[in-house]
């Protein structure tokens, strides 16, 4: 072999090695989209491997007996979606089929795992879940064309902004608290008296005008003697604390008080139990501060259930359009009024029982119920079987419309890292 030819070959190999190493470290690296063929034979082998490795058996005797292994959807939790410290989320994702079976889902032919090596190749998974709380984690190096990447979040976009442009066009489905998510994470549901779901929705059709407050509700309001209660343990949210402090000063002009229970106040409930706090709220307090710890569109948590389920008027503060979550004239929005205006409304309602009772007209028509976190798991499996693949083109703007302002000073969500 001539020296020239040898030099050419060495140069070519060197260039390939250099390109390979550069690609591993380049921030501009893109996911490789690949096709992977799944046949009934290969999937039967996968089923045997799953049984061997996890002891979880796949049930395939569904309502429609013609559903084959090729119609089975495998879901990988790339990050621990919805499974942070709060025990409320602990039962959301059981390994295997169990969650879909327990909830009698119409579509039960889905299998959940957090084992990246379970199927041997990441591209065998039909869907991969990514939690916004861990979006800086390393991401898959390859991606099959049939796979659906799902953006999941139960926490606020105010706490977890998305700043990297590489996330635009990266996901296929969204599963969050936002009302226009593909799959909606629900803290609570609003039902009518026939148990039909009314909201929360972007466009809620509230019944107007409403009939007078029913007598059985009025009876529950008669023993109240105290102005405002607030149960709060997170003292780091400065904005809502400032609003609460200003309201307390304004109420003092009317000789009324805000009683703060929990780590951020000087009051405790018997045995420090939330159930006892809520019982006290129902018996004694006219109003409750349903203040969110983060300002974000549609971010309204279970705090709204405290007053709605316990016969108190919610005073709300957050980034949501509360008309999507509460009937008209049933609440006071502290984000749209100053503290003196809010205090004046509170004092007027306490002074005139008829004025106070007007806030409860909605009880003629609606009921607020906590939405178990597990409820949306059925929609997850259904979406994988029924929805066509799409792309969330502008995730940053959808997730937080003010992302440019929020991301101006930088964020840890800057670039994708790959596994």
Coordinates of C-alpha atoms in Angstrom, one line a residue:
X1 CA 0.0 0.0 0.0
X2 CA 1.4 3.3 -1.0
X3 CA 2.3 6.0 1.6
X4 CA -0.2 8.4 0.0
X5 CA -3.1 5.9 0.2
X6 CA -2.1 5.0 3.8
X7 CA -2.1 8.7 4.7
X8 CA -5.5 9.2 3.2
X9 CA -7.0 6.2 5.1
X10 CA -5.4 7.5 8.4
X11 CA -6.8 11.0 7.8
X12 CA -10.2 9.6 7.1
X13 CA -10.2 7.5 10.3
X14 CA -8.9 10.5 12.3
X15 CA -11.7 12.7 10.9
X16 CA -14.3 10.1 11.8
X17 CA -13.0 9.8 15.3
X18 CA -12.8 13.5 15.7
X19 CA -16.4 13.9 14.5
X20 CA -17.6 11.2 16.8
X21 CA -15.9 12.7 19.9
X22 CA -17.2 16.2 19.0
X23 CA -20.7 14.9 18.6
X24 CA -20.7 13.4 22.1
X25 CA -19.9 16.8 23.7
X26 CA -21.6 19.2 21.3
X27 CA -24.6 21.1 22.8
X28 CA -26.1 21.2 19.3
X29 CA -26.4 17.4 19.1
X30 CA -29.9 16.3 18.0
X31 CA -31.7 13.1 18.8
X32 CA -31.3 10.5 16.1
X33 CA -34.8 9.4 14.8
X34 CA -34.8 5.8 13.9
X35 CA -37.4 3.2 12.9
X36 CA -37.5 0.0 14.8
X37 CA -39.7 -2.9 13.6
X38 CA -41.7 -4.7 16.3
X39 CA -43.3 -8.0 15.4
X40 CA -45.6 -10.3 17.4
X41 CA -42.6 -12.6 17.8
X42 CA -40.2 -10.0 19.2
X43 CA -42.9 -8.7 21.5
X44 CA -43.7 -12.2 22.8
X45 CA -40.1 -12.5 23.7
X46 CA -40.3 -9.1 25.5
X47 CA -43.3 -10.3 27.4
X48 CA -41.3 -13.4 28.6
X49 CA -38.4 -11.1 29.6
X50 CA -40.7 -8.8 31.5
X51 CA -42.2 -11.8 33.5
X52 CA -38.7 -13.1 34.2
X53 CA -37.3 -9.7 35.3
X54 CA -40.2 -8.2 37.2
X55 CA -42.6 -11.0 38.0
X56 CA -45.3 -8.8 36.5
X57 CA -47.7 -10.7 34.2
X58 CA -49.4 -9.0 31.3
X59 CA -53.2 -9.5 31.0
X60 CA -54.3 -9.7 27.4
X61 CA -57.9 -11.0 27.8
X62 CA -59.6 -7.7 27.2
X63 CA -63.1 -6.9 26.1
X64 CA -62.0 -7.2 22.5
X65 CA -60.2 -10.5 22.2
X66 CA -58.6 -9.5 18.9
X67 CA -56.1 -7.1 20.6
X68 CA -52.7 -8.7 20.0
X69 CA -49.3 -8.0 21.5
X70 CA -48.7 -5.5 18.7
X71 CA -51.5 -3.4 20.2
X72 CA -49.8 -3.3 23.6
X73 CA -48.2 0.0 24.7
X74 CA -45.0 0.1 26.8
X75 CA -44.4 3.3 28.8
X76 CA -41.0 4.2 30.3
X77 CA -40.7 6.7 33.2
X78 CA -37.5 8.3 32.1
X79 CA -37.7 10.6 35.2
X80 CA -39.8 10.1 38.3
X81 CA -42.9 11.7 36.9
X82 CA -45.3 13.0 39.6
X83 CA -43.5 11.0 42.3
X84 CA -41.7 13.6 44.5
X85 CA -42.0 13.8 48.2
X86 CA -45.8 14.2 48.4
X87 CA -47.4 10.9 49.3
X88 CA -50.5 12.0 47.3
X89 CA -48.6 10.9 44.2
X90 CA -47.1 7.7 45.5
X91 CA -49.7 5.4 43.9
X92 CA -49.9 7.1 40.5
X93 CA -47.4 4.8 38.7
X94 CA -47.3 1.2 39.7
X95 CA -44.9 -1.0 37.7
X96 CA -46.7 -3.0 35.1
X97 CA -50.4 -2.9 34.3
X98 CA -51.7 -2.7 37.8
X99 CA -52.8 1.0 37.8
X100 CA -54.9 0.5 34.6
X101 CA -56.5 -2.7 36.0
X102 CA -57.2 -1.1 39.4
X103 CA -59.0 1.8 37.8
X104 CA -61.0 -0.4 35.4
X105 CA -59.7 1.7 32.5
X106 CA -61.2 1.1 29.1
X107 CA -57.7 0.8 27.7
X108 CA -55.7 -1.5 30.0
X109 CA -53.2 -2.8 27.5
X110 CA -50.4 -0.5 28.7
X111 CA -47.3 -1.4 30.7
X112 CA -45.3 1.1 32.9
X113 CA -41.7 0.7 33.9
X114 CA -38.9 2.8 35.1
X115 CA -36.2 0.3 34.0
X116 CA -34.4 1.7 31.0
X117 CA -32.9 -1.7 30.2
X118 CA -36.1 -3.8 30.6
X119 CA -36.8 -4.1 26.9
X120 CA -33.2 -4.2 25.8
X121 CA -33.5 -1.2 23.5
X122 CA -35.0 2.1 24.4
X123 CA -36.7 2.3 21.0
X124 CA -39.0 -0.5 21.9
X125 CA -41.0 1.8 24.2
X126 CA -44.1 3.4 22.8
X127 CA -44.0 6.4 25.1
X128 CA -41.5 8.0 27.5
X129 CA -42.5 10.3 30.3
X130 CA -40.3 13.2 31.3
X131 CA -41.0 15.2 34.5
X132 CA -40.4 19.0 34.3
X133 CA -38.7 18.8 37.7
X134 CA -36.0 16.7 36.2
X135 CA -35.8 18.0 32.7
X136 CA -32.1 18.7 33.0
X137 CA -31.5 15.0 33.3
X138 CA -29.8 13.2 30.5
X139 CA -32.1 12.3 27.6
X140 CA -32.2 9.3 25.3
X141 CA -29.5 9.2 22.6
X142 CA -31.8 7.6 20.0
X143 CA -35.5 7.9 19.4
X144 CA -37.8 5.7 17.3
X145 CA -40.2 7.4 14.9
X146 CA -43.2 5.8 16.5
X147 CA -42.4 6.9 20.1
X148 CA -44.4 9.6 21.9
X149 CA -42.4 11.8 24.3
X150 CA -44.7 13.1 27.0
X151 CA -44.0 16.3 29.0
X152 CA -45.4 15.9 32.5
X153 CA -45.8 18.4 35.3
X154 CA -47.8 18.7 38.5
X155 CA -45.7 21.7 39.7
X156 CA -45.9 25.3 38.6
X157 CA -44.2 26.7 35.5
X158 CA -43.3 29.6 37.7
X159 CA -41.0 27.3 39.7
X160 CA -39.9 25.2 36.7
X161 CA -39.6 27.4 33.5
X162 CA -38.5 25.9 30.2
X163 CA -35.9 28.2 28.6
X164 CA -34.1 26.1 26.0
X165 CA -35.4 26.3 22.4
X166 CA -34.4 22.6 22.0
X167 CA -37.6 21.7 23.9
X168 CA -39.7 23.3 21.1
X169 CA -40.7 20.4 18.9
X170 CA -39.3 17.8 21.3
X171 CA -42.5 16.5 22.9
X172 CA -45.6 14.9 21.4
X173 CA -48.1 15.1 24.3
X174 CA -48.5 17.2 27.4
X175 CA -49.7 16.0 30.8
X176 CA -49.9 19.0 33.2
X177 CA -52.3 21.0 35.4
X178 CA -52.9 23.5 32.5
X179 CA -56.4 23.3 31.2
X180 CA -55.4 22.9 27.6
X181 CA -53.1 20.0 28.2
X182 CA -53.5 16.8 26.1
X183 CA -53.9 14.9 29.4
X184 CA -54.9 17.2 32.3
X185 CA -53.5 16.8 35.8
X186 CA -56.5 17.5 38.0
X187 CA -56.5 18.6 41.7
X188 CA -60.2 18.8 41.8
X189 CA -63.3 18.5 39.6
X190 CA -66.5 20.6 39.6
X191 CA -69.7 18.5 39.1
X192 CA -73.3 19.5 38.7
X193 CA -76.0 17.9 40.7
X194 CA -76.3 15.1 38.2
X195 CA -72.6 14.3 38.6
X196 CA -71.7 15.7 35.2
X197 CA -68.3 17.3 34.9
X198 CA -68.6 21.1 34.6
X199 CA -65.0 22.2 35.1
X200 CA -62.5 23.5 35.6
X201 CA -62.4 24.5 31.9
X202 CA -61.1 27.3 29.8
X203 CA -64.7 28.3 28.9
X204 CA -67.1 27.3 31.7
X205 CA -70.8 27.8 31.2
X206 CA -71.9 28.8 34.7
X207 CA -75.6 28.9 35.4
X208 CA -76.8 32.5 35.6
X209 CA -78.7 34.0 37.3
X210 CA -78.5 31.8 40.4
X211 CA -81.3 31.1 42.9
X212 CA -80.9 32.3 46.5
X213 CA -78.7 30.3 48.8
X214 CA -80.5 27.2 50.1
X215 CA -81.7 27.1 53.7
X216 CA -79.5 24.1 54.7
X217 CA -76.4 26.1 53.7
X218 CA -77.5 29.2 55.5
X219 CA -77.8 27.1 58.7
X220 CA -74.2 26.1 58.4
X221 CA -73.1 29.8 58.2
X222 CA -74.9 31.0 61.4
X223 CA -72.3 30.1 64.0
X224 CA -69.3 31.9 62.3
X225 CA -67.6 34.5 64.4
X226 CA -64.1 35.0 63.0
X227 CA -63.0 36.9 59.9
X228 CA -60.2 35.1 58.0
X229 CA -58.2 31.9 58.3
X230 CA -55.1 30.8 56.5
X231 CA -53.4 27.4 56.7
X232 CA -49.8 27.7 55.4
X233 CA -46.5 25.9 55.9
X234 CA -44.4 27.2 53.0
X235 CA -43.1 30.6 54.3
X236 CA -40.7 31.2 51.4
X237 CA -43.3 32.7 49.0
X238 CA -42.8 36.4 49.7
X239 CA -45.4 37.8 47.3
X240 CA -48.4 36.1 48.9
X241 CA -47.1 36.8 52.4
X242 CA -46.9 40.5 51.6
X243 CA -50.5 40.4 50.3
X244 CA -51.6 38.7 53.5
X245 CA -49.8 41.1 55.7
X246 CA -51.2 44.1 53.9
X247 CA -54.7 42.6 54.2
X248 CA -54.2 42.1 57.9
X249 CA -53.3 45.8 58.3
X250 CA -56.4 46.8 56.4
X251 CA -58.6 44.5 58.4
X252 CA -57.3 46.0 61.6
X253 CA -59.1 49.2 60.7
X254 CA -62.3 47.2 61.1
X255 CA -61.1 45.4 64.2
X256 CA -60.9 42.2 62.2
X257 CA -58.0 39.7 62.0
X258 CA -56.3 37.1 59.8
X259 CA -55.6 34.0 61.8
X260 CA -52.6 32.1 60.4
X261 CA -52.2 28.4 61.3
X262 CA -49.1 26.4 60.7
X263 CA -45.4 27.1 60.5
X264 CA -45.9 30.6 59.2
X265 CA -48.2 31.7 61.9
X266 CA -48.7 31.5 65.7
X267 CA -51.8 29.3 65.7
X268 CA -52.2 25.6 65.6
X269 CA -55.1 23.3 65.3
X270 CA -55.9 20.5 67.9
X271 CA -53.4 17.6 67.3
X272 CA -51.9 19.6 64.4
X273 CA -54.2 17.7 62.0
X274 CA -55.6 19.3 58.8
X275 CA -59.0 17.6 59.4
X276 CA -59.3 19.5 62.6
X277 CA -58.3 22.8 60.9
X278 CA -60.9 22.3 58.3
X279 CA -63.6 21.6 60.9
X280 CA -62.6 24.8 62.6
X281 CA -62.8 26.6 59.3
X282 CA -66.3 25.4 58.7
X283 CA -67.6 26.3 62.1
X284 CA -65.9 29.6 62.9
X285 CA -64.5 31.5 59.9
X286 CA -66.2 33.6 57.2
X287 CA -63.3 33.7 54.8
X288 CA -60.2 31.7 53.8
X289 CA -57.0 32.8 52.0
X290 CA -56.6 30.3 49.1
X291 CA -53.2 31.8 48.1
X292 CA -51.0 29.9 45.7
X293 CA -47.2 29.9 46.2
X294 CA -46.5 30.4 42.5
X295 CA -48.0 32.7 39.9
X296 CA -48.8 30.7 36.8
X297 CA -51.6 30.3 34.3
X298 CA -54.2 27.7 35.4
X299 CA -52.1 26.8 38.5
X300 CA -54.9 26.3 41.1
X301 CA -54.2 23.6 43.6
X302 CA -56.3 21.7 46.2
X303 CA -56.2 24.8 48.5
X304 CA -59.4 25.9 46.8
X305 CA -61.1 22.8 48.2
X306 CA -60.6 24.0 51.8
X307 CA -63.2 26.8 51.6
X308 CA -65.5 25.3 48.9
X309 CA -66.0 22.1 50.8
X310 CA -66.2 23.7 54.2
X311 CA -68.6 26.6 53.8
X312 CA -66.2 29.6 53.7
X313 CA -65.6 32.2 51.0
X314 CA -62.3 31.8 49.2
X315 CA -60.1 34.9 48.9
X316 CA -57.8 33.9 46.0
X317 CA -54.4 35.0 44.9
X318 CA -52.5 33.5 42.0
X319 CA -51.8 33.6 38.3
X320 CA -55.0 31.9 37.1
X321 CA -58.2 33.2 35.6
X322 CA -60.3 32.2 38.6
X323 CA -63.5 32.4 36.5
X324 CA -62.4 29.0 35.1
X325 CA -62.4 27.5 38.6
X326 CA -65.0 29.3 40.7
X327 CA -68.6 30.5 39.9
X328 CA -69.1 34.3 39.6
X329 CA -69.7 36.1 42.9
X330 CA -68.5 33.2 45.0
X331 CA -65.0 34.5 45.8
X332 CA -62.8 37.6 46.2
X333 CA -59.8 38.0 44.0
X334 CA -57.0 39.6 46.0
X335 CA -54.9 39.8 42.8
X336 CA -57.3 42.3 41.2
X337 CA -58.1 44.5 44.3
X338 CA -55.9 46.3 46.8
X339 CA -55.9 45.3 50.5
X340 CA -58.3 48.1 51.5
X341 CA -60.9 47.1 48.9
X342 CA -60.7 43.4 50.0
X343 CA -61.0 44.3 53.6
X344 CA -64.0 46.5 52.9
X345 CA -65.8 43.6 51.2
X346 CA -65.0 41.3 54.1
X347 CA -66.3 43.8 56.7
X348 CA -69.5 44.4 54.7
X349 CA -70.2 40.7 54.5
X350 CA -69.6 40.1 58.2
X351 CA -71.8 43.0 59.1
X352 CA -74.7 42.0 56.9
X353 CA -75.6 38.3 56.9
X354 CA -77.6 38.6 53.7
X355 CA -74.5 40.0 51.9
X356 CA -72.4 37.1 53.2
X357 CA -75.0 34.4 52.2
X358 CA -75.0 35.7 48.6
X359 CA -71.5 34.1 48.1
X360 CA -73.0 30.7 48.5
X361 CA -75.7 30.7 45.8
X362 CA -73.6 28.2 43.8
X363 CA -74.4 25.5 46.2
X364 CA -77.7 25.1 44.4
X365 CA -75.9 23.8 41.3
X366 CA -72.4 22.6 41.9
X367 CA -70.2 20.3 44.0
X368 CA -66.4 20.4 44.4
X369 CA -64.6 17.0 44.7
X370 CA -61.0 16.1 45.0
X371 CA -59.7 14.4 41.9
X372 CA -57.5 11.4 42.8
X373 CA -54.2 11.7 41.0
X374 CA -54.6 8.1 39.7
X375 CA -57.7 9.1 37.7
X376 CA -55.7 10.5 34.7
X377 CA -53.8 7.3 34.2
X378 CA -56.7 5.9 32.1
X379 CA -56.4 8.9 29.8
X380 CA -52.7 8.2 29.4
X381 CA -53.3 4.7 28.0
X382 CA -56.2 5.8 25.9
X383 CA -54.2 8.6 24.3
X384 CA -51.5 6.2 23.3
X385 CA -54.0 4.1 21.4
X386 CA -56.3 6.7 20.0
X387 CA -54.5 10.0 19.3
X388 CA -52.4 10.6 16.2
X389 CA -48.8 11.6 16.7
X390 CA -48.3 15.3 16.8
X391 CA -45.5 17.7 17.9
X392 CA -45.7 20.4 20.6
X393 CA -44.0 23.1 18.4
X394 CA -43.6 25.9 20.9
X395 CA -43.5 24.3 24.3
X396 CA -41.8 27.3 26.0
X397 CA -44.5 29.7 25.1
X398 CA -47.3 27.2 25.9
X399 CA -45.8 26.2 29.2
X400 CA -45.2 29.8 30.3
X401 CA -46.3 32.7 28.1
X402 CA -43.8 35.0 29.9
X403 CA -40.9 32.7 29.3
X404 CA -38.8 35.4 27.6
X405 CA -38.9 37.6 30.7
X406 CA -38.4 34.7 33.1
X407 CA -35.5 33.2 31.1
X408 CA -33.7 36.5 30.5
X409 CA -31.4 36.0 33.4
X410 CA -30.6 32.4 32.6
X411 CA -31.9 29.1 33.9
X412 CA -30.7 25.6 34.5
X413 CA -33.1 24.5 31.7
X414 CA -30.6 25.7 29.0
X415 CA -29.6 22.7 26.9
X416 CA -30.6 19.0 26.5
X417 CA -28.2 16.5 27.9
X418 CA -28.2 13.1 26.3
X419 CA -27.8 9.7 28.0

